[in-house]
PDB file of C-alpha atoms in Angstrom:
ATOM      1  CA  MET A  14       0.000   0.000   0.000  1.00  0.00           C
ATOM      2  CA  ALA A  15       0.999   3.669  -0.194  1.00  0.00           C
ATOM      3  CA  ASN A  16       3.195   5.282   2.442  1.00  0.00           C
ATOM      4  CA  GLU A  17       1.057   5.278   5.537  1.00  0.00           C
ATOM      5  CA  PRO A  18       0.427   8.492   7.459  1.00  0.00           C
ATOM      6  CA  THR A  19       0.791   8.566  11.192  1.00  0.00           C
ATOM      7  CA  ARG A  20      -2.255   8.050  13.353  1.00  0.00           C
ATOM      8  CA  LEU A  21      -3.004  11.761  13.672  1.00  0.00           C
ATOM      9  CA  ASP A  22      -1.948  12.882  10.185  1.00  0.00           C
ATOM     10  CA  HIS A  23      -4.991  14.332   8.431  1.00  0.00           C
ATOM     11  CA  ASP A  24      -3.123  16.090   5.627  1.00  0.00           C
ATOM     12  CA  ARG A  25      -4.598  15.726   2.164  1.00  0.00           C
ATOM     13  CA  LEU A  26      -4.119  12.237   0.785  1.00  0.00           C
ATOM     14  CA  GLY A  27      -4.040  11.114  -2.799  1.00  0.00           C
ATOM     15  CA  LEU A  28      -6.588   8.326  -2.990  1.00  0.00           C
ATOM     16  CA  GLY A  29      -5.541   6.003  -5.776  1.00  0.00           C
ATOM     17  CA  PRO A  30      -5.355   2.315  -6.661  1.00  0.00           C
ATOM     18  CA  ASP A  31      -2.813   1.661  -3.910  1.00  0.00           C
ATOM     19  CA  SER A  32      -5.122   2.970  -1.168  1.00  0.00           C
ATOM     20  CA  LEU A  33      -7.191   0.862   1.179  1.00  0.00           C
ATOM     21  CA  LEU A  34     -10.285   2.847   0.264  1.00  0.00           C
ATOM     22  CA  TRP A  35      -9.948   1.780  -3.382  1.00  0.00           C
ATOM     23  CA  ARG A  36      -9.570  -1.799  -2.224  1.00  0.00           C
ATOM     24  CA  TRP A  37     -12.898  -1.930  -0.396  1.00  0.00           C
ATOM     25  CA  ALA A  38     -15.188   1.018  -1.218  1.00  0.00           C
ATOM     26  CA  GLY A  39     -16.254  -0.378  -4.597  1.00  0.00           C
ATOM     27  CA  ASP A  40     -16.019  -4.069  -3.696  1.00  0.00           C
ATOM     28  CA  MET A  41     -19.415  -5.584  -4.527  1.00  0.00           C
ATOM     29  CA  ARG A  42     -19.657  -6.931  -0.997  1.00  0.00           C
ATOM     30  CA  ILE A  43     -20.940  -3.458  -0.202  1.00  0.00           C
ATOM     31  CA  ALA A  44     -24.216  -5.048  -1.337  1.00  0.00           C
ATOM     32  CA  PHE A  45     -24.248  -6.795   2.050  1.00  0.00           C
ATOM     33  CA  GLU A  46     -23.749  -3.510   3.942  1.00  0.00           C
ATOM     34  CA  GLY A  47     -25.349  -0.847   1.756  1.00  0.00           C
ATOM     35  CA  GLY A  48     -28.874  -1.574   2.954  1.00  0.00           C
ATOM     36  CA  THR A  49     -27.756  -1.097   6.543  1.00  0.00           C
ATOM     37  CA  ALA A  50     -26.116   2.212   5.650  1.00  0.00           C
ATOM     38  CA  GLY A  51     -29.312   3.398   3.994  1.00  0.00           C
ATOM     39  CA  LEU A  52     -31.418   2.385   6.984  1.00  0.00           C
ATOM     40  CA  LEU A  53     -29.085   4.155   9.423  1.00  0.00           C
ATOM     41  CA  GLN A  54     -29.399   7.290   7.326  1.00  0.00           C
ATOM     42  CA  THR A  55     -33.193   7.289   7.451  1.00  0.00           C
ATOM     43  CA  MET A  56     -33.018   6.991  11.246  1.00  0.00           C
ATOM     44  CA  HIS A  57     -31.474  10.469  11.428  1.00  0.00           C
ATOM     45  CA  PRO A  58     -34.416  12.861  11.950  1.00  0.00           C
ATOM     46  CA  ALA A  59     -33.234  15.424   9.384  1.00  0.00           C
ATOM     47  CA  ILE A  60     -32.385  12.856   6.715  1.00  0.00           C
ATOM     48  CA  GLY A  61     -35.631  11.008   7.309  1.00  0.00           C
ATOM     49  CA  GLN A  62     -37.650  14.202   7.016  1.00  0.00           C
ATOM     50  CA  GLY A  63     -35.726  15.211   3.913  1.00  0.00           C
ATOM     51  CA  LEU A  64     -36.712  11.941   2.276  1.00  0.00           C
ATOM     52  CA  VAL A  65     -40.358  12.557   3.146  1.00  0.00           C
ATOM     53  CA  ASP A  66     -40.317  16.152   1.897  1.00  0.00           C
ATOM     54  CA  HIS A  67     -38.075  15.964  -1.158  1.00  0.00           C
ATOM     55  CA  SER A  68     -38.185  12.478  -2.680  1.00  0.00           C
ATOM     56  CA  ASP A  69     -40.432   9.678  -3.863  1.00  0.00           C
ATOM     57  CA  PHE A  70     -39.215   7.614  -0.917  1.00  0.00           C
ATOM     58  CA  PHE A  71     -42.499   5.956   0.036  1.00  0.00           C
ATOM     59  CA  ASN A  72     -43.132   4.773  -3.512  1.00  0.00           C
ATOM     60  CA  ASP A  73     -39.570   3.664  -4.249  1.00  0.00           C
ATOM     61  CA  PRO A  74     -37.218   3.564  -1.247  1.00  0.00           C
ATOM     62  CA  VAL A  75     -34.670   1.312  -2.966  1.00  0.00           C
ATOM     63  CA  ASP A  76     -33.911   3.260  -6.141  1.00  0.00           C
ATOM     64  CA  ARG A  77     -32.478   6.090  -4.021  1.00  0.00           C
ATOM     65  CA  VAL A  78     -29.560   3.861  -3.015  1.00  0.00           C
ATOM     66  CA  PHE A  79     -28.802   2.772  -6.574  1.00  0.00           C
ATOM     67  CA  ARG A  80     -28.960   6.371  -7.831  1.00  0.00           C
ATOM     68  CA  SER A  81     -26.718   7.657  -5.033  1.00  0.00           C
ATOM     69  CA  LEU A  82     -23.898   5.129  -5.229  1.00  0.00           C
ATOM     70  CA  PRO A  83     -22.325   6.165  -8.569  1.00  0.00           C
ATOM     71  CA  GLY A  84     -21.731   9.665  -7.209  1.00  0.00           C
ATOM     72  CA  ILE A  85     -20.665   8.528  -3.751  1.00  0.00           C
ATOM     73  CA  LEU A  86     -18.204   5.985  -5.162  1.00  0.00           C
ATOM     74  CA  GLY A  87     -17.192   8.317  -7.977  1.00  0.00           C
ATOM     75  CA  THR A  88     -15.860  10.665  -5.309  1.00  0.00           C
ATOM     76  CA  VAL A  89     -13.313   7.911  -4.664  1.00  0.00           C
ATOM     77  CA  TYR A  90     -12.801   6.326  -8.089  1.00  0.00           C
ATOM     78  CA  ASN A  91     -13.235   9.089 -10.662  1.00  0.00           C
ATOM     79  CA  GLY A  92      -9.549   9.975 -10.810  1.00  0.00           C
ATOM     80  CA  PRO A  93      -8.929  13.633 -11.699  1.00  0.00           C
ATOM     81  CA  GLN A  94     -12.698  14.231 -11.683  1.00  0.00           C
ATOM     82  CA  ALA A  95     -13.274  12.768  -8.204  1.00  0.00           C
ATOM     83  CA  VAL A  96     -13.389  16.154  -6.479  1.00  0.00           C
ATOM     84  CA  VAL A  97     -15.723  17.502  -9.172  1.00  0.00           C
ATOM     85  CA  THR A  98     -17.974  14.503  -8.559  1.00  0.00           C
ATOM     86  CA  GLY A  99     -17.929  15.181  -4.829  1.00  0.00           C
ATOM     87  CA  ILE A 100     -18.952  18.801  -5.334  1.00  0.00           C
ATOM     88  CA  GLN A 101     -21.802  17.656  -7.574  1.00  0.00           C
ATOM     89  CA  VAL A 102     -22.994  15.275  -4.854  1.00  0.00           C
ATOM     90  CA  ARG A 103     -22.869  18.086  -2.304  1.00  0.00           C
ATOM     91  CA  ASP A 104     -24.671  20.567  -4.543  1.00  0.00           C
ATOM     92  CA  PHE A 105     -27.446  18.076  -5.217  1.00  0.00           C
ATOM     93  CA  HIS A 106     -28.388  18.526  -1.548  1.00  0.00           C
ATOM     94  CA  ARG A 107     -28.429  22.345  -1.493  1.00  0.00           C
ATOM     95  CA  ASP A 108     -32.209  22.675  -1.675  1.00  0.00           C
ATOM     96  CA  ILE A 109     -33.046  19.790   0.645  1.00  0.00           C
ATOM     97  CA  LYS A 110     -34.304  21.685   3.659  1.00  0.00           C
ATOM     98  CA  GLY A 111     -37.456  22.186   5.665  1.00  0.00           C
ATOM     99  CA  THR A 112     -38.967  21.911   9.121  1.00  0.00           C
ATOM    100  CA  LEU A 113     -39.012  18.937  11.478  1.00  0.00           C
ATOM    101  CA  PRO A 114     -42.224  17.947  13.295  1.00  0.00           C
ATOM    102  CA  ASN A 115     -40.863  19.641  16.449  1.00  0.00           C
ATOM    103  CA  GLY A 116     -40.530  22.950  14.603  1.00  0.00           C
ATOM    104  CA  GLN A 117     -36.760  22.870  14.191  1.00  0.00           C
ATOM    105  CA  HIS A 118     -35.354  23.689  10.779  1.00  0.00           C
ATOM    106  CA  TYR A 119     -33.213  21.144   8.951  1.00  0.00           C
ATOM    107  CA  HIS A 120     -30.869  21.310   5.976  1.00  0.00           C
ATOM    108  CA  ALA A 121     -29.096  18.419   4.280  1.00  0.00           C
ATOM    109  CA  LEU A 122     -25.854  20.438   4.256  1.00  0.00           C
ATOM    110  CA  ASN A 123     -25.871  20.983   7.986  1.00  0.00           C
ATOM    111  CA  PRO A 124     -22.353  19.725   8.824  1.00  0.00           C
ATOM    112  CA  GLU A 125     -23.480  17.198  11.439  1.00  0.00           C
ATOM    113  CA  THR A 126     -26.245  15.855   9.202  1.00  0.00           C
ATOM    114  CA  PHE A 127     -23.996  15.555   6.158  1.00  0.00           C
ATOM    115  CA  TRP A 128     -21.297  13.915   8.273  1.00  0.00           C
ATOM    116  CA  TRP A 129     -23.724  11.248   9.500  1.00  0.00           C
ATOM    117  CA  ALA A 130     -24.620  10.311   5.940  1.00  0.00           C
ATOM    118  CA  HIS A 131     -20.917  10.004   5.146  1.00  0.00           C
ATOM    119  CA  ALA A 132     -20.255   8.104   8.373  1.00  0.00           C
ATOM    120  CA  THR A 133     -22.700   5.399   7.322  1.00  0.00           C
ATOM    121  CA  PHE A 134     -20.747   4.924   4.081  1.00  0.00           C
ATOM    122  CA  GLN A 135     -17.446   4.936   5.979  1.00  0.00           C
ATOM    123  CA  ARG A 136     -18.904   2.285   8.254  1.00  0.00           C
ATOM    124  CA  MET A 137     -20.115   0.319   5.211  1.00  0.00           C
ATOM    125  CA  VAL A 138     -16.575   0.163   3.823  1.00  0.00           C
ATOM    126  CA  ASP A 139     -15.083  -0.546   7.243  1.00  0.00           C
ATOM    127  CA  ARG A 140     -17.368  -3.528   7.696  1.00  0.00           C
ATOM    128  CA  VAL A 141     -16.607  -4.970   4.269  1.00  0.00           C
ATOM    129  CA  ALA A 142     -12.956  -4.940   5.331  1.00  0.00           C
ATOM    130  CA  SER A 143     -13.528  -6.221   8.865  1.00  0.00           C
ATOM    131  CA  HIS A 144     -16.579  -8.504   8.645  1.00  0.00           C
ATOM    132  CA  TRP A 145     -16.571  -9.956   5.110  1.00  0.00           C
ATOM    133  CA  GLU A 146     -12.867 -10.769   4.723  1.00  0.00           C
ATOM    134  CA  ARG A 147     -10.949 -13.823   5.883  1.00  0.00           C
ATOM    135  CA  ARG A 148      -7.932 -11.791   6.926  1.00  0.00           C
ATOM    136  CA  GLN A 149      -8.340  -9.676  10.023  1.00  0.00           C
ATOM    137  CA  LEU A 150      -7.891  -5.949   9.505  1.00  0.00           C
ATOM    138  CA  THR A 151      -4.901  -4.736  11.507  1.00  0.00           C
ATOM    139  CA  ALA A 152      -5.223  -1.783  13.860  1.00  0.00           C
ATOM    140  CA  ARG A 153      -2.836   0.180  11.655  1.00  0.00           C
ATOM    141  CA  ASP A 154      -4.832  -0.504   8.494  1.00  0.00           C
ATOM    142  CA  SER A 155      -8.070   0.282  10.313  1.00  0.00           C
ATOM    143  CA  GLU A 156      -6.637   3.671  11.260  1.00  0.00           C
ATOM    144  CA  LEU A 157      -5.397   4.285   7.724  1.00  0.00           C
ATOM    145  CA  LEU A 158      -8.764   3.331   6.237  1.00  0.00           C
ATOM    146  CA  TYR A 159     -10.410   5.898   8.470  1.00  0.00           C
ATOM    147  CA  ILE A 160      -7.892   8.624   7.567  1.00  0.00           C
ATOM    148  CA  GLU A 161      -8.493   7.891   3.882  1.00  0.00           C
ATOM    149  CA  GLY A 162     -12.211   8.163   4.593  1.00  0.00           C
ATOM    150  CA  CYS A 163     -11.618  11.667   5.937  1.00  0.00           C
ATOM    151  CA  GLU A 164     -10.109  12.629   2.574  1.00  0.00           C
ATOM    152  CA  TRP A 165     -13.144  11.056   0.917  1.00  0.00           C
ATOM    153  CA  TYR A 166     -15.317  13.406   2.997  1.00  0.00           C
ATOM    154  CA  ARG A 167     -13.214  16.466   2.116  1.00  0.00           C
ATOM    155  CA  ARG A 168     -13.827  15.821  -1.578  1.00  0.00           C
ATOM    156  CA  TYR A 169     -17.427  16.914  -1.084  1.00  0.00           C
ATOM    157  CA  GLY A 170     -16.135  20.410  -0.370  1.00  0.00           C
ATOM    158  CA  MET A 171     -17.498  20.309   3.169  1.00  0.00           C
ATOM    159  CA  ALA A 172     -15.609  21.820   6.103  1.00  0.00           C
ATOM    160  CA  ASP A 173     -13.729  19.058   7.889  1.00  0.00           C
ATOM    161  CA  THR A 174     -14.119  20.520  11.376  1.00  0.00           C
ATOM    162  CA  VAL A 175     -16.775  17.912  12.190  1.00  0.00           C
ATOM    163  CA  LEU A 176     -14.467  14.981  11.402  1.00  0.00           C
ATOM    164  CA  PRO A 177     -13.482  12.939  14.458  1.00  0.00           C
ATOM    165  CA  ARG A 178      -9.721  13.053  14.920  1.00  0.00           C
ATOM    166  CA  ASP A 179      -8.973   9.350  14.656  1.00  0.00           C
ATOM    167  CA  ARG A 180     -10.559   5.916  14.465  1.00  0.00           C
ATOM    168  CA  ALA A 181     -11.323   5.717  18.181  1.00  0.00           C
ATOM    169  CA  ALA A 182     -12.990   9.141  18.138  1.00  0.00           C
ATOM    170  CA  PHE A 183     -14.994   8.130  15.063  1.00  0.00           C
ATOM    171  CA  GLU A 184     -16.286   4.997  16.777  1.00  0.00           C
ATOM    172  CA  ARG A 185     -17.255   7.008  19.853  1.00  0.00           C
ATOM    173  CA  GLU A 186     -19.127   9.561  17.741  1.00  0.00           C
ATOM    174  CA  VAL A 187     -20.990   6.878  15.796  1.00  0.00           C
ATOM    175  CA  ASP A 188     -21.999   5.322  19.106  1.00  0.00           C
ATOM    176  CA  ARG A 189     -23.184   8.714  20.387  1.00  0.00           C
ATOM    177  CA  TYR A 190     -25.342   9.237  17.304  1.00  0.00           C
ATOM    178  CA  CYS A 191     -26.819   5.767  17.747  1.00  0.00           C
ATOM    179  CA  ARG A 192     -27.651   6.538  21.399  1.00  0.00           C
ATOM    180  CA  GLU A 193     -28.693  10.186  21.255  1.00  0.00           C
ATOM    181  CA  VAL A 194     -29.363  11.442  17.726  1.00  0.00           C
ATOM    182  CA  LEU A 195     -31.105   8.696  15.765  1.00  0.00           C
ATOM    183  CA  GLN A 196     -34.837   8.568  16.392  1.00  0.00           C
ATOM    184  CA  PRO A 197     -37.788   6.613  14.991  1.00  0.00           C
ATOM    185  CA  ASN A 198     -39.496   8.700  12.330  1.00  0.00           C
ATOM    186  CA  PRO A 199     -41.937   8.085   9.453  1.00  0.00           C
ATOM    187  CA  ALA A 200     -39.147   7.292   6.974  1.00  0.00           C
ATOM    188  CA  SER A 201     -37.291   4.850   9.218  1.00  0.00           C
ATOM    189  CA  ASP A 202     -40.519   3.203  10.404  1.00  0.00           C
ATOM    190  CA  TYR A 203     -41.624   2.708   6.808  1.00  0.00           C
ATOM    191  CA  LEU A 204     -38.263   1.332   5.688  1.00  0.00           C
ATOM    192  CA  ILE A 205     -38.079  -1.146   8.562  1.00  0.00           C
ATOM    193  CA  GLN A 206     -41.509  -2.498   7.647  1.00  0.00           C
ATOM    194  CA  TYR A 207     -40.553  -2.477   3.975  1.00  0.00           C
ATOM    195  CA  ILE A 208     -37.524  -4.663   4.741  1.00  0.00           C
ATOM    196  CA  LYS A 209     -39.798  -7.093   6.580  1.00  0.00           C
ATOM    197  CA  ARG A 210     -41.989  -7.655   3.513  1.00  0.00           C
ATOM    198  CA  PRO A 211     -42.182 -11.249   2.218  1.00  0.00           C
ATOM    199  CA  ALA A 212     -40.602 -10.296  -1.130  1.00  0.00           C
ATOM    200  CA  ILE A 213     -37.977  -7.746  -2.142  1.00  0.00           C
ATOM    201  CA  PRO A 214     -38.837  -5.149  -4.796  1.00  0.00           C
ATOM    202  CA  ASP A 215     -37.903  -5.665  -8.432  1.00  0.00           C
ATOM    203  CA  MET A 216     -34.450  -4.105  -8.264  1.00  0.00           C
ATOM    204  CA  SER A 217     -33.881  -4.595 -11.983  1.00  0.00           C
ATOM    205  CA  ALA A 218     -36.445  -1.826 -12.546  1.00  0.00           C
ATOM    206  CA  SER A 219     -33.783   0.714 -11.553  1.00  0.00           C
ATOM    207  CA  SER A 220     -31.596   1.944 -14.404  1.00  0.00           C
ATOM    208  CA  GLN A 221     -28.759   2.193 -11.859  1.00  0.00           C
ATOM    209  CA  TYR A 222     -29.002  -1.428 -10.693  1.00  0.00           C
ATOM    210  CA  PRO A 223     -25.312  -2.446 -10.618  1.00  0.00           C
ATOM    211  CA  ALA A 224     -25.483  -5.692 -12.582  1.00  0.00           C
ATOM    212  CA  HIS A 225     -22.618  -6.520 -14.914  1.00  0.00           C
ATOM    213  CA  PRO A 226     -23.688  -5.950 -18.550  1.00  0.00           C
ATOM    214  CA  ARG A 227     -23.326  -9.665 -19.279  1.00  0.00           C
ATOM    215  CA  LEU A 228     -25.620 -10.511 -16.361  1.00  0.00           C
ATOM    216  CA  ARG A 229     -28.166  -7.777 -16.935  1.00  0.00           C
ATOM    217  CA  PRO A 230     -30.357  -9.886 -19.281  1.00  0.00           C
ATOM    218  CA  LEU A 231     -30.522 -12.638 -16.649  1.00  0.00           C
ATOM    219  CA  ALA A 232     -31.298 -10.123 -13.895  1.00  0.00           C
ATOM    220  CA  ASP A 233     -34.005  -8.560 -16.047  1.00  0.00           C
ATOM    221  CA  LEU A 234     -35.498 -12.017 -16.561  1.00  0.00           C
ATOM    222  CA  LEU A 235     -35.404 -13.293 -12.970  1.00  0.00           C
ATOM    223  CA  LEU A 236     -35.649 -10.333 -10.601  1.00  0.00           C
ATOM    224  CA  PRO A 237     -39.181  -9.277 -11.621  1.00  0.00           C
ATOM    225  CA  THR A 238     -40.541 -12.735 -10.748  1.00  0.00           C
ATOM    226  CA  LEU A 239     -42.220 -13.221  -7.378  1.00  0.00           C
ATOM    227  CA  PRO A 240     -40.539 -16.570  -6.524  1.00  0.00           C
ATOM    228  CA  VAL A 241     -37.070 -15.052  -6.917  1.00  0.00           C
ATOM    229  CA  ARG A 242     -37.979 -11.891  -5.030  1.00  0.00           C
ATOM    230  CA  ALA A 243     -39.515 -13.965  -2.218  1.00  0.00           C
ATOM    231  CA  ALA A 244     -36.456 -16.216  -2.035  1.00  0.00           C
ATOM    232  CA  LEU A 245     -34.123 -13.221  -1.733  1.00  0.00           C
ATOM    233  CA  ALA A 246     -36.115 -11.482   0.998  1.00  0.00           C
ATOM    234  CA  PRO A 247     -34.956 -13.490   4.061  1.00  0.00           C
ATOM    235  CA  PRO A 248     -31.191 -13.270   3.375  1.00  0.00           C
ATOM    236  CA  MET A 249     -31.478  -9.592   2.467  1.00  0.00           C
ATOM    237  CA  ARG A 250     -33.381  -8.889   5.672  1.00  0.00           C
ATOM    238  CA  LEU A 251     -30.790 -10.851   7.637  1.00  0.00           C
ATOM    239  CA  VAL A 252     -27.803  -8.875   6.377  1.00  0.00           C
ATOM    240  CA  ILE A 253     -29.516  -5.467   6.648  1.00  0.00           C
ATOM    241  CA  PHE A 254     -30.652  -5.953  10.238  1.00  0.00           C
ATOM    242  CA  GLY A 255     -27.514  -7.920  11.099  1.00  0.00           C
ATOM    243  CA  GLY A 256     -25.290  -5.021  10.120  1.00  0.00           C
ATOM    244  CA  LEU A 257     -26.971  -2.632  12.560  1.00  0.00           C
ATOM    245  CA  PRO A 258     -25.333  -1.879  15.906  1.00  0.00           C
ATOM    246  CA  PRO A 259     -27.097  -3.931  18.606  1.00  0.00           C
ATOM    247  CA  LEU A 260     -28.032  -0.691  20.374  1.00  0.00           C
ATOM    248  CA  VAL A 261     -29.905   0.494  17.281  1.00  0.00           C
ATOM    249  CA  ARG A 262     -31.771  -2.789  16.930  1.00  0.00           C
ATOM    250  CA  ARG A 263     -32.910  -2.466  20.533  1.00  0.00           C
ATOM    251  CA  ARG A 264     -33.896   1.199  20.257  1.00  0.00           C
ATOM    252  CA  PHE A 265     -35.888   0.601  17.062  1.00  0.00           C
ATOM    253  CA  ALA A 266     -37.496  -2.630  18.335  1.00  0.00           C
ATOM    254  CA  ILE A 267     -35.956  -4.831  15.629  1.00  0.00           C
ATOM    255  CA  THR A 268     -36.085  -8.455  16.725  1.00  0.00           C
ATOM    256  CA  TRP A 269     -32.698 -10.184  16.687  1.00  0.00           C
ATOM    257  CA  THR A 270     -32.217 -13.617  18.239  1.00  0.00           C
ATOM    258  CA  HIS A 271     -29.268 -15.948  18.741  1.00  0.00           C
ATOM    259  CA  ARG A 272     -30.574 -17.874  15.752  1.00  0.00           C
ATOM    260  CA  HIS A 273     -30.422 -14.737  13.612  1.00  0.00           C
ATOM    261  CA  GLU A 274     -26.889 -14.044  14.794  1.00  0.00           C
ATOM    262  CA  ARG A 275     -25.702 -17.571  13.978  1.00  0.00           C
ATOM    263  CA  ALA A 276     -27.238 -17.392  10.506  1.00  0.00           C
ATOM    264  CA  TYR A 277     -25.716 -13.962   9.905  1.00  0.00           C
ATOM    265  CA  ARG A 278     -22.258 -15.147  10.919  1.00  0.00           C
ATOM    266  CA  ALA A 279     -22.630 -18.192   8.682  1.00  0.00           C
ATOM    267  CA  VAL A 280     -23.445 -16.004   5.663  1.00  0.00           C
ATOM    268  CA  ARG A 281     -20.465 -13.758   6.357  1.00  0.00           C
ATOM    269  CA  SER A 282     -18.166 -16.731   6.764  1.00  0.00           C
ATOM    270  CA  ALA A 283     -19.333 -18.329   3.512  1.00  0.00           C
ATOM    271  CA  ILE A 284     -18.818 -15.105   1.547  1.00  0.00           C
ATOM    272  CA  ALA A 285     -15.406 -14.499   3.103  1.00  0.00           C
ATOM    273  CA  ARG A 286     -14.241 -18.042   2.284  1.00  0.00           C
ATOM    274  CA  THR A 287     -15.349 -17.945  -1.348  1.00  0.00           C
ATOM    275  CA  TRP A 288     -14.852 -14.325  -2.392  1.00  0.00           C
ATOM    276  CA  LEU A 289     -11.350 -14.913  -3.763  1.00  0.00           C
ATOM    277  CA  LEU A 290     -12.952 -17.134  -6.409  1.00  0.00           C
ATOM    278  CA  THR A 291     -15.094 -14.274  -7.729  1.00  0.00           C
ATOM    279  CA  PRO A 292     -13.981 -13.166 -11.216  1.00  0.00           C
ATOM    280  CA  ALA A 293     -12.758  -9.605 -11.547  1.00  0.00           C
ATOM    281  CA  SER A 294     -15.659  -8.708 -13.843  1.00  0.00           C
ATOM    282  CA  LEU A 295     -18.174  -9.410 -11.062  1.00  0.00           C
ATOM    283  CA  ALA A 296     -16.219  -8.267  -8.017  1.00  0.00           C
ATOM    284  CA  TRP A 297     -16.602  -4.505  -8.406  1.00  0.00           C
ATOM    285  CA  HIS A 298     -19.347  -1.918  -8.600  1.00  0.00           C
ATOM    286  CA  PRO A 299     -19.461  -0.435 -12.138  1.00  0.00           C
ATOM    287  CA  THR A 300     -18.040   2.877 -10.879  1.00  0.00           C
ATOM    288  CA  ALA A 301     -15.089   1.065  -9.334  1.00  0.00           C
ATOM    289  CA  ARG A 302     -14.520  -1.039 -12.461  1.00  0.00           C
ATOM    290  CA  LYS A 303     -14.364   2.123 -14.536  1.00  0.00           C
ATOM    291  CA  GLY A 304     -11.952   3.675 -12.051  1.00  0.00           C
ATOM    292  CA  TRP A 305      -9.613   0.688 -12.060  1.00  0.00           C
ATOM    293  CA  LEU A 306      -9.578   0.619 -15.854  1.00  0.00           C
ATOM    294  CA  GLY A 307      -8.947   4.332 -16.101  1.00  0.00           C
ATOM    295  CA  GLN A 308      -6.133   4.421 -13.561  1.00  0.00           C
ATOM    296  CA  THR A 309      -4.410   1.053 -14.094  1.00  0.00           C
ATOM    297  CA  GLY A 310      -5.649  -0.263 -17.445  1.00  0.00           C
ATOM    298  CA  HIS A 311      -7.131  -3.407 -15.913  1.00  0.00           C
ATOM    299  CA  VAL A 312      -9.641  -4.596 -13.317  1.00  0.00           C
ATOM    300  CA  PRO A 313      -7.976  -6.701 -10.596  1.00  0.00           C
ATOM    301  CA  SER A 314      -9.459  -9.899  -9.265  1.00  0.00           C
ATOM    302  CA  PRO A 315     -10.080 -10.263  -5.514  1.00  0.00           C
ATOM    303  CA  ARG A 316      -7.182 -12.719  -5.369  1.00  0.00           C
ATOM    304  CA  VAL A 317      -4.781 -10.152  -6.826  1.00  0.00           C
ATOM    305  CA  VAL A 318      -6.016  -7.330  -4.595  1.00  0.00           C
ATOM    306  CA  ASN A 319      -5.858  -9.564  -1.532  1.00  0.00           C
ATOM    307  CA  ALA A 320      -2.249 -10.483  -2.281  1.00  0.00           C
ATOM    308  CA  ASN A 321      -1.081  -6.850  -2.147  1.00  0.00           C
TER     309      ASN A 321
END
């Protein structure tokens, strides 16, 4: 990997193919964590209200994630245009503002609100590296991954004064948000019930569904069918609720038993054991594939990336 900064070094980093963030941010195992990130976002009162006031959330809560990811990941993988992409993502949120039920005003670009949205994506990447890999993430690499995530945040053009200083401070702040800031609201209540439905939505209906072009015809054939959507619902529900902090599950009355935990660990273990066999063409989100090709001329397989 690139020369590693010290634990407290938050100088500007060049995020490229040799960074830890490139290794995991666009890894398709984010599919196992992205739903959790989206749910944690809706639990923030301002984000939840913004979805109610400024989106078609109740009619299509899933497409939002697919539409958001190319920009979010492009802020990492778009090479010389990554900062431009980040600014575009930020500016998309300029007019998302309004009033909460308690009379307080909210704005999507409030630093603490915007940071929480980013923190859920940071946590998504962290968990791919720490929960869906066979190799344990070292403390040094965990710190570096967080510092790289701070540079990711800066690319949105947001003031970095809200960024926790280091990994330990980040974990404490995430825990504080989970205890004190997140609250049940119409958006989070709806999404939790939506996840509990007996069948997942037809994800192929989204133009941003990240299927490989060679697999898109098969996805378009199978995903609209009820048997397939019903079969995918239990494992999807398991990984979304399983990725939540236990405190959040308790606060939002999400049932989680020892049986759920055993099944969740079994899924993670199976993916971690077999991921190195995944071909390069299927291992990356389309935005990451494009970034790898643009910066290195090839798309690495998980086995190659894992060997570095």
